[in-house]
C-alpha positions as a printed Julia matrix, in Angstrom:
354×3 Matrix{Float64}:
 -19.01   29.6   -19.54
 -15.67   29.76  -21.39
 -13.86   29.16  -18.11
 -15.93   26.03  -17.49
 -15.21   24.76  -21.0
 -11.5    25.32  -20.5
 -11.63   23.37  -17.25
 -13.45   20.47  -18.91
 -10.93   20.51  -21.76
  -8.04   20.34  -19.29
  -9.69   17.42  -17.49
 -10.15   15.57  -20.77
  -6.53   16.28  -21.75
  -5.37   15.02  -18.34
  -3.42   18.2   -17.62
  -5.43   19.87  -14.84
  -3.48   18.2   -12.04
   0.19   19.2   -12.09
   2.78   16.43  -12.21
   4.44   17.06   -8.85
   6.42   14.89   -6.46
   8.16   15.48   -3.17
  11.89   16.14   -3.19
  13.81   12.88   -2.9
  17.06   11.04   -3.59
  17.66    7.42   -4.56
  19.55    5.72   -1.73
  19.87    2.28   -3.34
  19.04    1.28   -6.89
  18.39   -2.45   -6.95
  16.2    -4.59   -9.2
  12.73   -4.71   -7.59
  14.06   -2.73   -4.66
  14.86    0.87   -5.5
  14.97    2.76   -2.21
  14.07    6.44   -2.22
  14.47    8.88    0.68
  12.14   11.87    0.77
  12.76   15.28    2.26
  15.01   18.27    1.84
  18.53   18.32    3.32
  17.24   20.63    6.05
  14.41   18.23    6.93
  16.84   15.32    7.0
  19.25   17.18    9.29
  16.43   18.13   11.65
  15.12   14.55   11.81
  18.58   13.17   12.43
  19.25   15.69   15.18
  15.94   14.81   16.84
  16.57   11.08   16.48
  13.15   10.72   14.84
  12.47    7.14   13.75
  12.08    7.04    9.96
   9.22    5.25    8.21
   9.78    2.71    5.44
   6.74    2.71    3.16
   6.04   -0.65    1.51
   3.71   -0.49   -1.52
   1.28   -3.27   -2.39
   2.18   -5.58   -5.23
   0.76   -4.43   -8.58
   0.61   -0.86   -7.3
   3.12    1.9    -8.11
   5.18    3.22   -5.19
   3.81    6.67   -6.07
   0.67    5.72   -4.09
   2.41    7.3    -1.1
   3.19   10.58   -2.83
   0.2    11.46   -5.0
   0.64   15.0    -6.35
   2.0    16.75   -3.23
   1.0    20.39   -3.07
  -1.43   20.01   -5.97
  -4.47   19.44   -3.77
  -4.96   19.01   -0.03
  -4.34   15.65    1.63
  -2.98   13.63   -1.27
   0.53   12.71   -0.18
   1.38   10.43    2.75
   5.01   11.44    2.23
   4.11   15.11    2.59
   2.22   14.37    5.81
   5.07   12.39    7.36
   7.56   15.12    6.51
   5.28   17.64    8.22
   5.59   15.62   11.46
   9.39   15.68   11.33
   9.61   12.11   10.03
  11.8    11.08    7.11
   9.95    8.64    4.83
  11.72    6.03    2.73
   9.85    4.18   -0.03
  10.88    0.85   -1.51
   9.85    0.65   -5.16
   9.36   -2.89   -6.49
   9.12   -1.59  -10.04
   7.33   -3.07  -13.0
   7.07   -6.82  -13.49
   6.86   -8.75  -16.72
   7.07  -12.28  -17.99
  10.74  -12.47  -17.04
   9.75  -11.87  -13.39
   7.16  -14.67  -13.29
   9.16  -16.69  -10.74
   9.04  -13.97   -8.08
   7.12  -15.11   -5.02
   6.09  -13.49   -1.76
   9.26  -14.87   -0.18
  11.38  -12.68   -2.47
   9.63   -9.62   -1.08
   9.58  -10.43    2.66
  12.93  -12.2     2.81
  15.0   -10.18    0.32
  13.61   -6.95   -1.11
  12.12   -5.41    2.06
  14.89   -6.61    4.46
  17.51   -5.02    2.19
  15.49   -1.8     2.17
  15.27   -1.82    5.98
  19.04   -2.26    6.31
  19.75    0.4     3.67
  17.35    2.9     5.29
  18.85    2.45    8.77
  22.35    2.76    7.36
  21.44    5.85    5.37
  19.67    7.63    8.23
  22.73    7.34   10.51
  21.34    9.0    13.61
  20.01    8.26   17.08
  17.22    6.17   15.58
  18.51    2.69   14.78
  15.23    1.23   13.54
  12.33    1.95   11.21
   8.56    1.78   11.36
   7.22   -0.33    8.48
   4.04    0.99    6.9
   2.09   -0.75    4.16
  -1.19   -0.16    2.39
  -3.28   -3.19    1.34
  -0.94   -6.08    0.37
   1.96   -3.81    1.33
   0.76   -4.34    4.89
   0.76   -8.1     4.37
   4.37   -7.99    3.16
   5.29   -5.77    6.12
   3.77   -8.23    8.62
   5.45  -11.2     6.91
   8.79   -9.38    6.96
   8.6    -8.43   10.63
   7.45  -11.92   11.65
   9.95  -13.85    9.53
  12.98  -11.6     9.98
  12.9   -10.77   13.67
  16.6    -9.91   13.44
  15.72   -6.74   11.53
  15.56   -3.33   13.28
  11.79   -2.89   12.89
  10.22   -0.88   15.69
   6.56   -1.26   14.62
   4.28   -2.27   11.76
   1.5    -0.03   10.43
  -1.08   -1.45    8.01
  -3.85    0.36    6.17
  -6.67   -1.6     4.53
  -4.75   -4.88    4.79
  -6.67   -8.17    4.36
  -5.97  -10.6     7.2
  -8.91  -12.98    6.72
  -9.92  -13.82    3.15
 -12.96  -15.78    4.33
 -14.33  -12.48    5.63
 -14.32  -10.95    2.14
 -17.39  -12.07    0.15
 -15.69  -11.99   -3.26
 -12.84  -14.24   -2.11
 -15.08  -16.43    0.03
 -17.16  -17.28   -3.05
 -14.03  -18.05   -5.1
 -12.71  -20.22   -2.29
 -15.92  -22.27   -2.2
 -15.68  -22.97   -5.93
 -11.94  -23.65   -6.08
 -11.24  -25.47   -2.81
 -12.39  -28.96   -3.95
  -9.72  -29.0    -6.7
  -7.13  -26.89   -4.9
  -7.45  -24.39   -7.72
  -5.65  -26.72  -10.13
  -7.43  -25.48  -13.27
  -6.06  -21.99  -12.66
  -2.73  -22.61  -10.93
  -0.71  -23.37  -14.04
  -2.07  -20.33  -15.83
  -1.46  -18.1   -12.8
   2.08  -19.39  -12.37
   2.9   -18.93  -16.05
   1.55  -15.46  -16.8
   0.55  -13.83  -13.51
  -1.87  -10.95  -13.84
  -1.01   -8.46  -16.62
  -1.0    -4.75  -15.8
  -4.0    -4.04  -18.04
  -6.11   -6.56  -16.12
  -4.99   -5.19  -12.76
  -6.02   -1.68  -13.85
  -9.37   -2.91  -15.13
 -10.04   -4.89  -11.96
  -9.28   -1.92   -9.71
 -11.61    0.3   -11.7
 -14.29   -2.4   -11.53
 -14.3    -2.24   -7.73
 -15.3     1.43   -8.02
 -17.6     1.15  -11.03
 -20.07    3.61   -9.53
 -17.3     6.23   -9.47
 -16.56    5.56  -13.14
 -20.22    5.85  -14.16
 -20.73    9.03  -12.17
 -17.55   10.71  -13.39
 -19.2    12.97  -16.06
 -21.73   14.24  -13.53
 -18.99   14.62  -10.9
 -16.98   16.81  -13.26
 -19.97   19.06  -13.98
 -20.99   19.24  -10.31
 -17.43   20.24   -9.3
 -16.59   22.47  -12.23
 -15.71   25.3    -9.82
 -13.9    23.07   -7.33
 -10.48   22.56   -8.89
  -9.16   20.7    -5.83
 -11.86   18.04   -6.25
 -11.14   17.68   -9.97
  -7.4    17.53   -9.34
  -7.91   14.72   -6.8
 -10.04   12.86   -9.37
  -7.34   13.21  -12.03
  -4.58   12.17   -9.63
  -6.48    8.97   -8.82
  -7.04    8.27  -12.51
  -3.32    8.61  -13.22
  -2.52    6.35  -10.29
  -4.88    3.65  -11.57
  -3.42    3.89  -15.07
   0.1     3.29  -13.73
  -0.59   -0.01  -11.95
   1.85   -2.78  -12.89
   1.01   -6.5   -12.95
   1.49   -9.41  -10.54
   4.34  -11.91  -11.02
   3.23  -15.45  -11.87
   4.42  -17.14   -8.67
   2.89  -14.43   -6.48
  -0.41  -14.85   -8.35
  -0.38  -18.59   -7.7
   0.43  -18.04   -4.02
  -2.37  -15.52   -3.67
  -4.76  -18.06   -5.17
  -3.57  -21.11   -3.21
  -2.21  -19.74    0.09
  -4.38  -16.68    0.64
  -7.71  -17.2    -1.14
  -8.17  -21.0    -1.0
  -6.07  -21.84    2.05
  -6.71  -18.56    3.9
  -3.41  -19.25    5.68
  -3.01  -15.64    6.76
  -6.14  -15.88    8.92
  -4.82  -19.0    10.67
  -1.44  -17.38   11.18
   0.94  -19.83    9.48
   1.86  -19.41    5.81
   3.76  -21.91    3.68
   5.35  -19.91    0.89
   7.88  -21.88   -1.13
  10.44  -23.27    1.31
   9.53  -20.59    3.86
   7.13  -21.15    6.76
   6.08  -17.9     8.41
   4.11  -17.77   11.66
   2.78  -14.23   11.92
   1.41  -15.05   15.36
   4.97  -14.76   16.68
   5.17  -11.07   15.73
   5.93   -9.09   18.88
   6.47   -5.57   17.5
   3.66   -3.06   18.12
   1.06   -3.07   15.35
  -1.36   -0.4    14.13
  -4.13   -1.37   11.68
  -6.95    0.47    9.89
 -10.12   -0.81    8.22
 -13.41    0.47    6.84
 -16.97   -0.74    6.33
 -16.98    1.21    3.04
 -13.92   -0.49    1.59
 -15.07   -2.41   -1.51
 -11.85   -4.45   -1.65
 -10.97   -5.35    1.96
 -13.88   -5.84    4.34
 -13.87   -4.33    7.81
 -13.84   -7.8     9.37
 -10.87   -8.88    7.24
  -8.82   -5.89    8.41
  -9.99   -6.11   12.04
  -8.9    -9.76   12.28
  -5.44   -8.45   13.15
  -6.56   -7.8    16.73
  -7.04  -11.54   17.23
  -4.34  -12.78   14.89
  -1.47  -10.67   16.22
  -2.15  -11.21   19.91
   1.56  -11.81   20.67
   2.35   -8.23   19.74
   3.22   -5.97   22.66
   0.49   -3.62   21.43
  -2.22   -4.01   18.76
  -4.3    -1.02   17.82
  -7.19   -1.08   15.34
  -8.97    1.97   13.97
 -12.12    2.23   11.87
 -12.05    5.01    9.28
 -15.06    5.03    7.01
 -13.7     5.53    3.51
 -12.85    3.73    0.29
  -9.82    1.47   -0.05
  -7.64    4.27   -1.42
  -9.43    6.83    0.77
  -8.07    5.07    3.87
  -4.58    5.99    2.71
  -4.91    9.34    0.99
  -7.51   12.07    0.63
  -9.74   14.03    3.03
 -10.79   11.01    5.14
  -7.19    9.88    5.57
  -6.04   13.39    6.46
  -8.83   13.81    9.01
  -8.67   10.38   10.62
  -6.03    7.88    9.41
  -2.99   10.13    9.47
  -3.62   11.69   12.92
  -4.22    8.21   14.39
  -0.95    6.96   12.92
   0.86   10.02   14.28
  -0.63    9.43   17.74
   0.4     5.76   17.62
   3.97    6.66   16.7
   4.1     9.4    19.34
   3.09    6.78   21.88
   6.02    4.61   20.82
   8.36    7.58   21.19
   7.23    8.12   24.78
   8.17    4.61   25.89
């Protein structure tokens, strides 16, 4: 009884899950583009000697870069970084950092034509081995930015693009399809000025993400009691809560582009996006692509993720996998460890054999 009470107290104090992170060094410290390399010196030497192609992890906007390294060692199957290191791969993560009112003019083009390309060049230069390219991997909108980068900057040394839970057809997502129907007649004008001016504050992003998993929030007290003897389960719960509480906001220009170009125009589904003075045709992407979707994802529908098979037909190889899990569960957790991660490893092994 006293042990159970202590566990509940630690959960309520948010100190059951240890604050751990994989060993890393900062390779480049730029505004909205801090590049971090993970791994010990021994792991780096081994990867360089083997000529293993590194992975550059691209986080979604309004999501902390820590999404790829959630409490390594604290509970099974939390850290993508930890998994990649276990396969002999050196992961790099580009951290876009927090955004505020001063960053309101940042648009998608800043990410796919400046921040990520610089990170690709810095990672290749830092790795300095037989591998002269990287695999881009992005979760959710991080996958969108990865595809836009690879399609727009075909001069970059990008071997492949890996996306997890990435929306590629907004008309196939009921929530956005309904918004599109309401806003399309006016082009979203009533909201565009507001979106451009203030973006989406961090507090609203955090609330919105929790709202997509409201059943989890309501069931949390019962979940804690049901798993009082399963510390791994409670640690995973606490890690996710911390992750949600750390979400930053969206810049104003990005918010307007999401509204106009993605939701109303659904340009990503057609293949050609007009973002500022940039026109990007993702249908010209030729690098191999690996994508993952789920019927249980409350944010990105299975059809929206699977649209990549049709959209990216110019790629030398397009591979789509269905992993039945939540939006975050596609990336990290037991379902990801059992299905997503092995499929990604197999895809990358296939690239190595060619």
